[in-house]
Amino acid sequence: MNISTNEISDIMNWISSYGLLETGGITRLLYSQEWMDVQNGLKEKFESIGMRANFDDIGNLIGHLKGSENSEETIATGSHIDTVVNGGKLDGQLGIFGGFLAVKHLLETYGQPKKNIEIISMAEEEGSRFPYVFWGSKNLLGLANKDDVLNITDENGTKFVDAMHKHGFKFKSDNKSSLSHVKAFVELHIEQGNSLEMEGKSVGVITDIVGQRRYNITLKGEANHAGTTLMEYRKDVIQVFAQIVNESINKAKEKGNPLVLTFGKINIKPNTVNVVPGFAEFTMDCRHTDGSFLKEFTTEIEEDMKRIAKDANVEIEIDRWMDEEPVPMDKNVISMIEEACKEKGLNYKLMHSGAGHDSQIIAPHIKTGMIFVPSVKGISHNPKEFTELEDLKQGIEALAAAIYKLAY
């Protein structure tokens, strides 16, 4: 089995032509015309290698290849077909065109598999058009609640339901899983970080997807004159914010990897040069692979924030609006992928994922594994998103070898 870099480049450029912008980026949002066109194009691709390809009720595309001996069990691969606005050529769609190339070459080399194989082009993951994420994978598993999307709209006022109906799709009639026959799922994805690149590795075998806690935090002090309000009488929210950030980041650095802590957004009022700021809203994002550690650390940070605010006579409100547990990949699937990498002589490492993926929705229900390839400079969700073709080749070869072990 020999997957060429030319073949990878050709199919990557083909799939990227749907929604391609003058910037070189891609905008392909859920239920847009570009989204529908690429799904139809993929349907033809799947059928061209002998797969039966069909859409489910909400627009997930599933290519199915029947097994020769065990048609009751299925090995699946795939990812999401939607992009962020002005995104790159790999996030999401690598898992689909990489899965296609892997299955195509397995068929050409070894013929029909013993178990069924499916490639799934999931309708949506990003939440870029409508304020809802994982619509594709949640529907596959019967986890989506239609009440959550009935009244939501995009930025142009188009209702989610109207956009869905426009292309002939509708809500699922029940909450049953469409993947009950799937015995293992493997997703190929770019890292969206720089660990693999910095360590000179071409393939990452994922052990866990991190848990996440996200916060909106509000500080209420007192706006006052910058020249006449003495330091000891101020209720300065910036002073409190700065101390929170400094203490929290230092604690995170002391704890070390894989803990990450980010203060990513701040809104200050009145936000002018000659007024002591009296109001601030900011965000905090904390991630770790160990759920107990994540809760313990963030609880400590919450208490620190309250102490700092109290000492400065500033009110604080802490809203933890996301609390996602870490999701481990299946140990047997991890071992199988690692074994496949060794046998192929691939340049790999075991690692965790610091970003969320469809696999985190699927893994609690189906034995799941993930394979990463490097992102140059860690860039993603950007037209400059790039992975060397040789690294893409190793990632697709790892996926093909894993599917061979699972299905042949």
Short mmCIF file of C-alpha atoms in Angstrom, two decimals:
data_model
loop_
_atom_site.label_atom_id
_atom_site.label_comp_id
_atom_site.label_asym_id
_atom_site.label_seq_id
_atom_site.Cartn_x
_atom_site.Cartn_y
_atom_site.Cartn_z
CA MET A 1 0.00 0.00 0.00
CA ASN A 2 1.56 3.28 -1.13
CA ILE A 3 -0.32 6.54 -0.69
CA SER A 4 1.49 9.26 -2.64
CA THR A 5 1.89 12.87 -1.56
CA ASN A 6 0.55 13.93 -4.99
CA GLU A 7 -2.66 12.02 -4.32
CA ILE A 8 -2.97 13.67 -0.90
CA SER A 9 -2.38 17.11 -2.38
CA ASP A 10 -4.92 16.56 -5.16
CA ILE A 11 -7.78 15.46 -2.91
CA MET A 12 -6.97 18.14 -0.32
CA ASN A 13 -7.18 20.84 -3.00
CA TRP A 14 -10.37 19.31 -4.40
CA ILE A 15 -12.23 19.26 -1.09
CA SER A 16 -10.89 22.73 -0.22
CA SER A 17 -12.37 24.21 -3.41
CA TYR A 18 -15.79 24.12 -1.76
CA GLY A 19 -16.03 27.42 0.08
CA LEU A 20 -12.56 28.61 -0.96
CA LEU A 21 -12.01 32.35 -0.42
CA GLU A 22 -9.66 34.84 -2.08
CA THR A 23 -7.68 34.86 1.18
CA GLY A 24 -6.83 31.20 0.58
CA GLY A 25 -9.00 30.25 3.53
CA ILE A 26 -12.27 28.33 3.53
CA THR A 27 -15.70 29.27 4.84
CA ARG A 28 -18.05 26.28 4.75
CA LEU A 29 -20.78 26.63 7.32
CA LEU A 30 -23.50 24.19 8.31
CA TYR A 31 -26.38 24.03 5.79
CA SER A 32 -24.77 26.55 3.44
CA GLN A 33 -24.67 25.83 -0.30
CA GLU A 34 -20.92 25.14 -0.12
CA TRP A 35 -21.58 22.63 2.66
CA MET A 36 -24.26 20.86 0.63
CA ASP A 37 -22.09 20.81 -2.51
CA VAL A 38 -19.09 19.24 -0.78
CA GLN A 39 -21.26 16.61 0.90
CA ASN A 40 -22.68 15.66 -2.51
CA GLY A 41 -19.16 15.60 -3.95
CA LEU A 42 -18.00 13.29 -1.16
CA LYS A 43 -20.99 11.03 -1.74
CA GLU A 44 -19.77 10.52 -5.32
CA LYS A 45 -16.22 9.90 -4.08
CA PHE A 46 -17.39 7.25 -1.61
CA GLU A 47 -19.51 5.55 -4.26
CA SER A 48 -16.60 5.56 -6.70
CA ILE A 49 -14.72 3.02 -4.53
CA GLY A 50 -17.73 0.77 -4.06
CA MET A 51 -19.22 2.21 -0.90
CA ARG A 52 -22.93 2.72 -0.36
CA ALA A 53 -23.28 6.37 0.63
CA ASN A 54 -26.33 7.96 2.24
CA PHE A 55 -27.30 10.98 4.30
CA ASP A 56 -28.98 10.60 7.67
CA ASP A 57 -31.91 12.82 8.66
CA ILE A 58 -29.83 15.86 9.65
CA GLY A 59 -27.15 15.70 6.94
CA ASN A 60 -24.36 13.47 8.21
CA LEU A 61 -22.96 11.58 5.22
CA ILE A 62 -22.09 7.93 5.82
CA GLY A 63 -20.16 5.80 3.34
CA HIS A 64 -20.61 2.08 4.06
CA LEU A 65 -18.48 -0.83 2.85
CA LYS A 66 -19.79 -4.30 3.61
CA GLY A 67 -17.54 -6.85 5.28
CA SER A 68 -17.00 -10.32 3.84
CA GLU A 69 -17.27 -12.30 7.08
CA ASN A 70 -18.74 -10.20 9.87
CA SER A 71 -21.37 -7.82 8.51
CA GLU A 72 -22.72 -7.17 12.03
CA GLU A 73 -19.65 -5.20 13.17
CA THR A 74 -18.37 -1.94 11.75
CA ILE A 75 -15.12 0.01 12.03
CA ALA A 76 -15.64 3.72 11.39
CA THR A 77 -13.51 6.76 10.70
CA GLY A 78 -14.22 10.36 9.77
CA SER A 79 -14.57 13.87 11.15
CA HIS A 80 -16.54 17.09 10.56
CA ILE A 81 -16.99 18.79 7.19
CA ASP A 82 -17.83 22.31 8.41
CA THR A 83 -15.16 24.98 8.92
CA VAL A 84 -14.75 28.12 10.95
CA VAL A 85 -15.05 31.41 9.07
CA ASN A 86 -11.90 31.84 6.95
CA GLY A 87 -10.47 28.55 8.19
CA GLY A 88 -7.73 26.30 6.88
CA LYS A 89 -7.51 23.27 4.59
CA LEU A 90 -7.11 20.58 7.23
CA ASP A 91 -9.19 21.05 10.38
CA GLY A 92 -12.05 18.56 10.21
CA GLN A 93 -11.82 17.64 6.57
CA LEU A 94 -8.43 15.89 6.94
CA GLY A 95 -10.24 13.17 8.87
CA ILE A 96 -12.61 12.72 5.93
CA PHE A 97 -10.31 12.85 2.90
CA GLY A 98 -7.60 11.04 4.88
CA GLY A 99 -10.13 8.35 5.78
CA PHE A 100 -11.17 8.09 2.14
CA LEU A 101 -7.57 7.64 0.94
CA ALA A 102 -6.88 5.08 3.69
CA VAL A 103 -9.93 2.98 2.80
CA LYS A 104 -9.33 3.34 -0.95
CA HIS A 105 -5.80 1.99 -0.67
CA LEU A 106 -6.79 -0.78 1.73
CA LEU A 107 -9.32 -1.95 -0.84
CA GLU A 108 -6.78 -1.76 -3.66
CA THR A 109 -4.17 -3.64 -1.64
CA TYR A 110 -6.13 -6.19 0.40
CA GLY A 111 -9.60 -6.28 -1.12
CA GLN A 112 -12.83 -6.50 0.83
CA PRO A 113 -12.48 -6.25 4.63
CA LYS A 114 -13.82 -8.90 7.00
CA LYS A 115 -15.81 -6.31 8.97
CA ASN A 116 -17.79 -3.37 7.62
CA ILE A 117 -15.97 -0.07 7.22
CA GLU A 118 -17.66 3.34 7.33
CA ILE A 119 -16.40 6.83 6.56
CA ILE A 120 -18.50 9.53 8.22
CA SER A 121 -18.53 13.13 7.03
CA MET A 122 -20.16 14.76 10.04
CA ALA A 123 -22.45 17.69 9.42
CA GLU A 124 -21.07 20.07 12.02
CA GLU A 125 -18.71 20.47 14.95
CA GLU A 126 -17.48 24.07 15.05
CA GLY A 127 -20.58 26.11 15.95
CA SER A 128 -19.45 28.79 13.48
CA ARG A 129 -22.83 29.56 11.93
CA PHE A 130 -25.24 28.78 14.75
CA PRO A 131 -24.59 28.82 18.53
CA TYR A 132 -24.52 25.03 18.85
CA VAL A 133 -21.59 22.60 18.61
CA PHE A 134 -21.21 18.89 17.79
CA TRP A 135 -24.56 18.78 15.95
CA GLY A 136 -23.25 15.99 13.71
CA SER A 137 -21.78 13.60 16.28
CA LYS A 138 -24.51 14.25 18.86
CA ASN A 139 -27.18 13.29 16.32
CA LEU A 140 -25.29 10.15 15.32
CA LEU A 141 -25.47 9.03 18.94
CA GLY A 142 -29.01 10.24 19.59
CA LEU A 143 -27.78 12.86 22.08
CA ALA A 144 -28.98 16.04 20.36
CA ASN A 145 -32.02 17.86 21.72
CA LYS A 146 -33.99 19.64 19.01
CA ASP A 147 -35.33 22.13 21.56
CA ASP A 148 -31.79 23.55 21.80
CA VAL A 149 -31.84 24.63 18.13
CA LEU A 150 -35.51 25.33 17.42
CA ASN A 151 -35.25 29.07 17.95
CA ILE A 152 -31.61 29.86 17.24
CA THR A 153 -30.51 31.94 14.24
CA ASP A 154 -27.28 32.83 12.46
CA GLU A 155 -25.90 36.37 12.34
CA ASN A 156 -28.12 37.15 9.33
CA GLY A 157 -31.26 36.11 11.16
CA THR A 158 -31.71 32.81 9.31
CA LYS A 159 -33.32 30.23 11.55
CA PHE A 160 -31.49 26.95 12.11
CA VAL A 161 -34.61 24.98 11.20
CA ASP A 162 -35.14 26.89 7.95
CA ALA A 163 -31.53 26.36 6.87
CA MET A 164 -31.83 22.64 7.60
CA HIS A 165 -35.12 22.26 5.73
CA LYS A 166 -33.76 24.18 2.73
CA HIS A 167 -31.53 21.22 1.86
CA GLY A 168 -34.16 18.58 2.57
CA PHE A 169 -33.03 17.61 6.07
CA LYS A 170 -35.12 17.32 9.21
CA PHE A 171 -34.87 16.36 12.86
CA LYS A 172 -34.32 12.72 13.76
CA SER A 173 -37.56 10.93 14.56
CA ASP A 174 -36.08 9.23 17.64
CA ASN A 175 -33.13 9.36 20.05
CA LYS A 176 -31.66 6.03 19.02
CA SER A 177 -27.97 5.82 18.17
CA SER A 178 -27.08 5.35 14.51
CA LEU A 179 -23.73 3.92 15.59
CA SER A 180 -24.84 0.94 17.68
CA HIS A 181 -23.23 -1.37 15.10
CA VAL A 182 -19.89 0.48 15.27
CA LYS A 183 -17.31 -1.37 17.37
CA ALA A 184 -14.47 1.13 17.01
CA PHE A 185 -14.01 4.68 15.72
CA VAL A 186 -10.69 6.31 14.77
CA GLU A 187 -10.40 10.01 13.94
CA LEU A 188 -7.47 11.59 12.10
CA HIS A 189 -6.92 15.29 12.86
CA ILE A 190 -4.29 18.00 12.89
CA GLU A 191 -2.82 18.74 16.30
CA GLN A 192 -3.78 22.45 16.40
CA GLY A 193 -0.76 22.96 18.63
CA ASN A 194 3.01 22.75 18.19
CA SER A 195 4.07 19.79 20.37
CA LEU A 196 4.66 17.38 17.48
CA GLU A 197 6.52 19.97 15.43
CA MET A 198 8.73 21.01 18.36
CA GLU A 199 9.62 17.38 19.09
CA GLY A 200 10.13 16.44 15.44
CA LYS A 201 7.35 13.84 15.38
CA SER A 202 5.03 13.12 12.45
CA VAL A 203 2.24 11.26 14.24
CA GLY A 204 0.57 11.66 17.62
CA VAL A 205 -1.34 8.76 19.18
CA ILE A 206 -3.89 10.35 21.50
CA THR A 207 -4.45 8.97 24.99
CA ASP A 208 -6.92 11.55 26.34
CA ILE A 209 -8.86 14.67 25.41
CA VAL A 210 -8.55 17.26 28.15
CA GLY A 211 -11.34 18.35 30.44
CA GLN A 212 -12.23 22.02 30.34
CA ARG A 213 -13.57 24.56 32.78
CA ARG A 214 -14.48 27.99 31.40
CA TYR A 215 -15.51 31.06 33.34
CA ASN A 216 -16.99 34.51 32.91
CA ILE A 217 -15.82 36.66 35.82
CA THR A 218 -17.16 40.11 36.73
CA LEU A 219 -15.45 42.70 38.95
CA LYS A 220 -17.36 45.70 40.31
CA GLY A 221 -15.33 48.48 41.88
CA GLU A 222 -15.71 52.23 41.61
CA ALA A 223 -14.82 54.48 38.69
CA ASN A 224 -13.07 57.65 39.86
CA HIS A 225 -10.70 60.41 38.86
CA ALA A 226 -7.22 59.15 38.00
CA GLY A 227 -5.49 62.23 39.33
CA THR A 228 -7.34 62.97 42.53
CA THR A 229 -8.14 59.49 43.92
CA LEU A 230 -5.29 58.38 46.18
CA MET A 231 -4.07 54.80 45.77
CA GLU A 232 -5.25 53.64 49.21
CA TYR A 233 -8.82 54.80 48.52
CA ARG A 234 -9.27 53.21 45.13
CA LYS A 235 -11.56 50.31 44.20
CA ASP A 236 -9.56 49.56 41.07
CA VAL A 237 -10.73 46.50 39.10
CA ILE A 238 -7.61 46.48 36.93
CA GLN A 239 -5.43 46.08 40.03
CA VAL A 240 -7.55 43.09 41.05
CA PHE A 241 -7.54 41.63 37.53
CA ALA A 242 -3.77 41.98 37.25
CA GLN A 243 -3.17 40.29 40.60
CA ILE A 244 -5.55 37.44 39.74
CA VAL A 245 -3.80 36.83 36.43
CA ASN A 246 -0.32 37.02 37.93
CA GLU A 247 -1.01 34.69 40.87
CA SER A 248 -3.03 32.22 38.80
CA ILE A 249 -0.57 31.93 35.93
CA ASN A 250 2.34 31.48 38.33
CA LYS A 251 0.48 28.67 40.12
CA ALA A 252 -0.30 27.01 36.78
CA LYS A 253 3.37 27.16 35.78
CA GLU A 254 4.37 25.60 39.10
CA LYS A 255 1.96 22.69 38.50
CA GLY A 256 3.40 22.10 35.02
CA ASN A 257 2.15 20.14 32.02
CA PRO A 258 -0.45 19.16 30.96
CA LEU A 259 -2.22 21.95 32.90
CA VAL A 260 -2.97 25.05 30.82
CA LEU A 261 -4.63 28.26 32.01
CA THR A 262 -5.72 31.16 29.81
CA PHE A 263 -7.22 34.58 30.47
CA GLY A 264 -8.41 35.32 26.97
CA LYS A 265 -10.82 38.24 26.94
CA ILE A 266 -11.35 41.37 29.04
CA ASN A 267 -13.85 44.22 28.87
CA ILE A 268 -13.06 47.30 30.97
CA LYS A 269 -15.30 50.25 31.77
CA PRO A 270 -15.05 53.14 31.36
CA ASN A 271 -11.83 52.21 29.49
CA THR A 272 -10.31 55.64 29.26
CA VAL A 273 -6.92 57.07 30.15
CA ASN A 274 -7.83 59.35 33.06
CA VAL A 275 -10.39 57.28 35.00
CA VAL A 276 -9.77 54.55 37.56
CA PRO A 277 -11.72 51.62 36.02
CA GLY A 278 -14.71 50.53 38.06
CA PHE A 279 -16.00 47.56 36.09
CA ALA A 280 -14.37 44.57 34.37
CA GLU A 281 -15.54 41.35 32.74
CA PHE A 282 -13.00 38.71 31.79
CA THR A 283 -12.77 35.04 30.84
CA MET A 284 -10.72 32.16 32.19
CA ASP A 285 -10.14 28.81 30.47
CA CYS A 286 -8.46 25.92 32.33
CA ARG A 287 -7.72 22.43 30.94
CA HIS A 288 -6.18 19.20 32.20
CA THR A 289 -6.36 15.47 31.45
CA ASP A 290 -7.19 14.58 35.07
CA GLY A 291 -10.70 15.60 36.12
CA SER A 292 -9.99 15.55 39.86
CA PHE A 293 -6.88 17.66 39.44
CA LEU A 294 -8.76 20.13 37.23
CA LYS A 295 -11.51 20.60 39.81
CA GLU A 296 -9.05 20.92 42.69
CA PHE A 297 -6.89 23.47 40.90
CA THR A 298 -9.76 25.64 39.64
CA THR A 299 -11.47 25.58 43.04
CA GLU A 300 -8.24 26.90 44.54
CA ILE A 301 -8.08 29.63 41.89
CA GLU A 302 -11.71 30.58 42.57
CA GLU A 303 -10.93 31.02 46.27
CA ASP A 304 -7.83 33.07 45.41
CA MET A 305 -9.90 35.39 43.23
CA LYS A 306 -12.42 35.95 46.02
CA ARG A 307 -9.61 36.74 48.47
CA ILE A 308 -7.91 39.19 46.12
CA ALA A 309 -11.19 40.99 45.37
CA LYS A 310 -12.13 41.20 49.07
CA ASP A 311 -8.74 42.65 50.01
CA ALA A 312 -9.25 45.39 47.38
CA ASN A 313 -12.85 46.06 48.46
CA VAL A 314 -14.09 45.01 45.01
CA GLU A 315 -17.14 42.81 44.34
CA ILE A 316 -16.62 39.65 42.31
CA GLU A 317 -19.01 37.30 40.49
CA ILE A 318 -17.68 33.98 39.20
CA ASP A 319 -19.73 32.14 36.57
CA ARG A 320 -18.37 28.71 35.63
CA TRP A 321 -20.37 28.12 32.45
CA MET A 322 -18.46 25.12 31.09
CA ASP A 323 -17.43 22.05 33.06
CA GLU A 324 -16.41 19.25 30.70
CA GLU A 325 -14.77 16.11 32.06
CA PRO A 326 -11.64 14.73 30.39
CA VAL A 327 -12.35 11.96 27.89
CA PRO A 328 -9.91 9.01 27.69
CA MET A 329 -9.45 7.13 24.45
CA ASP A 330 -9.90 3.36 24.51
CA LYS A 331 -6.74 1.59 25.74
CA ASN A 332 -7.05 -1.29 23.28
CA VAL A 333 -7.50 1.05 20.32
CA ILE A 334 -4.55 3.17 21.52
CA SER A 335 -2.39 0.03 21.72
CA MET A 336 -3.50 -1.05 18.26
CA ILE A 337 -2.66 2.33 16.72
CA GLU A 338 0.70 2.40 18.49
CA GLU A 339 1.47 -1.13 17.33
CA ALA A 340 0.55 -0.16 13.76
CA CYS A 341 2.89 2.87 13.95
CA LYS A 342 5.75 0.66 15.14
CA GLU A 343 5.19 -1.90 12.42
CA LYS A 344 5.13 0.83 9.75
CA GLY A 345 8.21 2.50 11.18
CA LEU A 346 6.32 5.77 11.65
CA ASN A 347 7.76 8.64 13.65
CA TYR A 348 5.17 8.87 16.45
CA LYS A 349 4.61 9.74 20.12
CA LEU A 350 1.86 9.20 22.69
CA MET A 351 0.22 12.48 23.69
CA HIS A 352 -3.01 14.10 24.85
CA SER A 353 -5.29 16.50 22.97
CA GLY A 354 -5.61 19.99 24.38
CA ALA A 355 -8.54 20.79 22.07
CA GLY A 356 -12.01 19.30 21.80
CA HIS A 357 -13.05 17.01 18.95
CA ASP A 358 -15.96 14.85 17.79
CA SER A 359 -14.12 11.92 19.36
CA GLN A 360 -14.86 13.29 22.83
CA ILE A 361 -18.59 12.93 22.09
CA ILE A 362 -18.18 9.45 20.62
CA ALA A 363 -15.63 7.93 23.05
CA PRO A 364 -17.98 7.50 26.05
CA HIS A 365 -20.19 5.28 23.85
CA ILE A 366 -17.85 3.56 21.37
CA LYS A 367 -14.23 2.40 21.57
CA THR A 368 -12.39 5.39 20.12
CA GLY A 369 -8.89 6.42 19.14
CA MET A 370 -7.36 9.56 17.64
CA ILE A 371 -4.34 10.20 15.45
CA PHE A 372 -2.70 13.63 15.13
CA VAL A 373 -0.36 15.09 12.54
CA PRO A 374 1.69 18.27 13.21
CA SER A 375 0.41 21.80 12.71
CA VAL A 376 3.28 24.02 11.54
CA LYS A 377 3.78 26.73 14.19
CA GLY A 378 0.69 25.36 15.92
CA ILE A 379 -1.53 27.42 13.61
CA SER A 380 -5.15 26.36 13.09
CA HIS A 381 -8.52 27.98 12.32
CA ASN A 382 -6.55 30.17 9.94
CA PRO A 383 -5.75 30.19 6.18
CA LYS A 384 -2.09 29.66 7.19
CA GLU A 385 -2.96 26.28 8.72
CA PHE A 386 -0.39 23.89 7.22
CA THR A 387 1.04 20.41 7.58
CA GLU A 388 3.88 19.04 5.46
CA LEU A 389 2.70 16.50 2.90
CA GLU A 390 5.12 13.88 4.26
CA ASP A 391 3.56 14.27 7.70
CA LEU A 392 0.06 13.98 6.24
CA LYS A 393 1.21 10.81 4.49
CA GLN A 394 2.43 9.28 7.77
CA GLY A 395 -0.83 10.20 9.49
CA ILE A 396 -2.96 8.64 6.77
CA GLU A 397 -0.73 5.54 6.75
CA ALA A 398 -1.18 5.24 10.51
CA LEU A 399 -4.95 5.48 10.05
CA ALA A 400 -4.92 2.89 7.27
CA ALA A 401 -2.80 0.50 9.34
CA ALA A 402 -5.13 0.90 12.32
CA ILE A 403 -8.23 0.25 10.20
CA TYR A 404 -6.50 -2.81 8.73
CA LYS A 405 -5.87 -4.22 12.21
CA LEU A 406 -9.45 -3.52 13.27
CA ALA A 407 -11.35 -4.57 10.12
CA TYR A 408 -9.18 -7.10 8.27
#
